[in-house]
């Protein structure tokens, strides 16, 4: 009889222990911020070194879209730019002859002025040189203005071509497919040799090291949850196999929603719940879509 009592007591203790271990505040599924990398240029996909499960670094080049036509256009624009620059006039050389004429006329006027002082010349000769100097100065001003306008126009043309070159260089840069983040390739949508257009999805990736558990809590639990709270998270691997992680509340929904069918809360009478995100550092064992559980304001077990 005493043995039976001991067995019953031990069985009850085991059940109590199992129940306390299953005393979770909310459940949900593990998710990650997924990024779909799309083509930014039109053309044939020459290379695509991305396979499902591959870990990529941020900025790592993994593919290339045909760049031949863009490169040829860049060469053409650079040639046009050199042609425009070669047409830019040298104002100093262009006006050198006119300035020499002015200098010669000025010397002649001074000579006539000296002769006039000694009554060896008449006033009309001096007036003629003054008139000629005035004409030459007006010609110089007109010539300088014309050359400056021509130079300004050529500078604008050169700037316009330079902008077109920069646009082509940007398009060439976008032909190189790079990873926007450090993460794992989840799916691949294109293969080398295919024609791709701007916006066509190439592959999907996510940061699998920093994932989050999307769980749902009741309004009664909402008062106990704050952004930044440290919580205990368990990943459910099935067959009662769980692994505990440290989590941090990073987001709380502003509005309530109906309880998802796949989510069970402690308060089954609650018709509406609030979604929360708990950031978790993944050790490589947690997979997307895996079920998880959380406990509020609980220290992690040693």
Tab-separated table of C-alpha atoms in Angstrom, residues 3-186:
chain	number	residue	atom	x	y	z
A	3	UNK	CA	4.509	1.584	-2.438
A	4	UNK	CA	1.345	2.528	-4.323
A	5	UNK	CA	1.126	5.841	-2.454
A	6	UNK	CA	4.736	6.631	-3.317
A	7	UNK	CA	4.162	5.833	-7.021
A	8	UNK	CA	1.049	8.008	-7.137
A	9	UNK	CA	2.908	10.864	-5.454
A	10	UNK	CA	5.820	10.601	-7.895
A	11	UNK	CA	3.482	10.513	-10.905
A	12	UNK	CA	1.660	13.593	-9.613
A	13	UNK	CA	4.972	15.408	-9.181
A	14	UNK	CA	5.960	14.605	-12.759
A	15	UNK	CA	2.628	15.869	-14.071
A	16	UNK	CA	2.975	19.031	-12.020
A	17	UNK	CA	6.460	19.592	-13.369
A	18	UNK	CA	5.323	19.073	-16.956
A	19	UNK	CA	2.427	21.457	-16.474
A	20	UNK	CA	4.616	24.193	-15.045
A	21	UNK	CA	7.049	23.761	-17.915
A	22	UNK	CA	4.229	24.217	-20.406
A	23	UNK	CA	2.964	27.335	-18.687
A	24	UNK	CA	3.634	29.722	-21.577
A	25	UNK	CA	2.110	33.141	-22.039
A	26	UNK	CA	1.867	33.098	-25.833
A	27	UNK	CA	2.762	31.081	-28.892
A	28	UNK	CA	3.577	31.943	-32.469
A	29	UNK	CA	5.883	31.232	-35.359
A	30	UNK	CA	9.417	32.321	-36.159
A	31	UNK	CA	9.801	34.758	-39.029
A	32	UNK	CA	12.503	36.868	-40.639
A	33	UNK	CA	12.544	40.060	-42.652
A	34	UNK	CA	12.651	38.744	-46.205
A	35	UNK	CA	14.092	40.788	-49.052
A	36	UNK	CA	13.373	40.119	-52.715
A	37	UNK	CA	16.278	41.294	-54.856
A	38	UNK	CA	15.081	42.374	-58.310
A	39	UNK	CA	16.841	43.291	-61.530
A	40	UNK	CA	17.622	46.977	-61.982
A	41	UNK	CA	18.528	46.721	-65.672
A	42	UNK	CA	17.221	45.136	-68.869
A	43	UNK	CA	19.212	42.491	-70.687
A	44	UNK	CA	20.463	38.937	-70.675
A	45	UNK	CA	21.517	37.566	-67.313
A	46	UNK	CA	25.151	36.623	-67.870
A	47	UNK	CA	25.931	35.277	-64.405
A	48	UNK	CA	24.012	34.434	-61.248
A	49	UNK	CA	26.060	32.906	-58.427
A	50	UNK	CA	23.299	32.512	-55.850
A	51	UNK	CA	21.931	29.190	-54.699
A	52	UNK	CA	19.347	28.396	-52.064
A	53	UNK	CA	20.945	28.137	-48.648
A	54	UNK	CA	24.019	30.173	-49.664
A	55	UNK	CA	25.213	32.745	-47.145
A	56	UNK	CA	25.976	36.117	-48.742
A	57	UNK	CA	27.831	39.115	-47.362
A	58	UNK	CA	26.514	42.642	-47.669
A	59	UNK	CA	27.727	44.195	-50.936
A	60	UNK	CA	28.874	40.858	-52.357
A	61	UNK	CA	28.532	40.736	-56.157
A	62	UNK	CA	26.718	37.625	-57.263
A	63	UNK	CA	25.451	38.350	-60.763
A	64	UNK	CA	25.750	40.442	-63.904
A	65	UNK	CA	23.312	41.645	-66.559
A	66	UNK	CA	24.529	42.301	-70.129
A	67	UNK	CA	26.463	45.594	-70.212
A	68	UNK	CA	27.711	45.697	-73.842
A	69	UNK	CA	25.245	48.237	-75.245
A	70	UNK	CA	25.543	50.507	-72.229
A	71	UNK	CA	29.329	50.394	-72.386
A	72	UNK	CA	29.302	51.291	-76.091
A	73	UNK	CA	26.944	54.186	-75.376
A	74	UNK	CA	29.309	55.393	-72.683
A	75	UNK	CA	32.216	55.353	-75.148
A	76	UNK	CA	30.127	57.330	-77.643
A	77	UNK	CA	29.195	59.942	-75.053
A	78	UNK	CA	32.788	60.306	-73.899
A	79	UNK	CA	33.830	60.886	-77.529
A	80	UNK	CA	31.113	63.543	-77.868
A	81	UNK	CA	32.358	65.191	-74.694
A	82	UNK	CA	35.904	65.388	-76.051
A	83	UNK	CA	34.576	66.829	-79.311
A	84	UNK	CA	32.659	69.545	-77.478
A	85	UNK	CA	35.660	70.392	-75.320
A	86	UNK	CA	37.874	70.686	-78.389
A	87	UNK	CA	35.513	73.336	-79.836
A	88	UNK	CA	35.918	75.591	-76.807
A	89	UNK	CA	37.652	78.775	-78.119
A	90	UNK	CA	40.831	80.224	-76.649
A	91	UNK	CA	39.613	83.749	-75.984
A	92	UNK	CA	43.101	85.126	-75.352
A	93	UNK	CA	44.357	83.945	-78.740
A	94	UNK	CA	41.163	84.929	-80.561
A	95	UNK	CA	41.355	88.569	-79.448
A	96	UNK	CA	45.130	88.886	-79.713
A	97	UNK	CA	44.977	90.371	-83.269
A	98	UNK	CA	42.359	92.955	-82.333
A	99	UNK	CA	44.314	94.005	-79.265
A	100	UNK	CA	47.426	94.383	-81.416
A	101	UNK	CA	45.470	96.645	-83.788
A	102	UNK	CA	44.366	98.733	-80.824
A	103	UNK	CA	47.936	99.013	-79.587
A	104	UNK	CA	49.140	100.091	-83.045
A	105	UNK	CA	46.333	102.645	-83.374
A	106	UNK	CA	47.124	103.992	-79.912
A	107	UNK	CA	50.780	104.517	-80.838
A	108	UNK	CA	49.785	106.299	-84.056
A	109	UNK	CA	47.400	108.576	-82.162
A	110	UNK	CA	50.147	109.479	-79.692
A	111	UNK	CA	52.517	110.234	-82.584
A	112	UNK	CA	49.927	112.479	-84.258
A	113	UNK	CA	49.244	114.180	-80.941
A	114	UNK	CA	52.932	115.038	-80.583
A	115	UNK	CA	53.033	116.306	-84.178
A	116	UNK	CA	49.945	118.396	-83.482
A	117	UNK	CA	51.672	120.048	-80.542
A	118	UNK	CA	54.505	121.119	-82.893
A	119	UNK	CA	52.033	122.173	-85.631
A	120	UNK	CA	53.273	119.336	-87.875
A	121	UNK	CA	49.801	117.731	-88.084
A	122	UNK	CA	46.204	118.878	-88.115
A	123	UNK	CA	43.354	118.218	-85.682
A	124	UNK	CA	41.446	116.037	-88.144
A	125	UNK	CA	44.206	113.415	-88.182
A	126	UNK	CA	43.973	113.118	-84.375
A	127	UNK	CA	40.182	112.853	-84.537
A	128	UNK	CA	40.464	110.106	-87.159
A	129	UNK	CA	42.698	108.016	-84.874
A	130	UNK	CA	40.332	108.588	-81.932
A	131	UNK	CA	37.441	107.338	-84.075
A	132	UNK	CA	39.410	104.313	-85.235
A	133	UNK	CA	40.349	103.452	-81.647
A	134	UNK	CA	36.693	103.674	-80.597
A	135	UNK	CA	35.701	101.316	-83.417
A	136	UNK	CA	38.448	98.843	-82.493
A	137	UNK	CA	37.383	98.859	-78.809
A	138	UNK	CA	33.782	98.182	-79.806
A	139	UNK	CA	34.959	95.348	-82.039
A	140	UNK	CA	36.982	93.912	-79.147
A	141	UNK	CA	34.022	94.082	-76.770
A	142	UNK	CA	31.757	92.405	-79.328
A	143	UNK	CA	34.348	89.745	-80.035
A	144	UNK	CA	34.867	88.985	-76.327
A	145	UNK	CA	31.113	88.823	-75.702
A	146	UNK	CA	30.604	86.462	-78.659
A	147	UNK	CA	33.458	84.203	-77.567
A	148	UNK	CA	32.203	84.139	-73.978
A	149	UNK	CA	28.689	83.221	-75.097
A	150	UNK	CA	30.101	80.499	-77.342
A	151	UNK	CA	32.213	79.174	-74.478
A	152	UNK	CA	29.229	79.188	-72.106
A	153	UNK	CA	27.134	77.293	-74.658
A	154	UNK	CA	29.865	74.708	-75.138
A	155	UNK	CA	30.271	74.379	-71.383
A	156	UNK	CA	26.561	73.667	-71.068
A	157	UNK	CA	26.781	71.061	-73.826
A	158	UNK	CA	29.773	69.481	-72.089
A	159	UNK	CA	27.889	69.429	-68.768
A	160	UNK	CA	24.878	67.860	-70.458
A	161	UNK	CA	27.039	65.124	-71.970
A	162	UNK	CA	28.770	64.601	-68.613
A	163	UNK	CA	25.361	64.079	-66.977
A	164	UNK	CA	24.476	61.526	-69.664
A	165	UNK	CA	27.772	59.738	-69.005
A	166	UNK	CA	26.954	59.666	-65.273
A	167	UNK	CA	23.515	58.228	-66.066
A	168	UNK	CA	25.032	55.460	-68.168
A	169	UNK	CA	27.609	54.747	-65.454
A	170	UNK	CA	24.758	54.427	-62.935
A	171	UNK	CA	22.976	52.013	-65.298
A	172	UNK	CA	26.211	50.042	-65.672
A	173	UNK	CA	26.534	49.906	-61.899
A	174	UNK	CA	22.982	48.570	-61.622
A	175	UNK	CA	23.877	45.756	-64.014
A	176	UNK	CA	26.019	44.322	-61.229
A	177	UNK	CA	23.789	42.333	-58.882
A	178	UNK	CA	24.894	42.659	-55.274
A	179	UNK	CA	23.545	41.435	-51.971
A	180	UNK	CA	21.881	44.292	-50.049
A	181	UNK	CA	22.385	42.622	-46.651
A	182	UNK	CA	24.266	39.810	-45.012
A	183	UNK	CA	21.897	36.899	-45.159
A	184	UNK	CA	20.882	33.533	-46.567
A	185	UNK	CA	19.352	32.895	-49.989
A	186	UNK	CA	15.879	31.452	-49.489
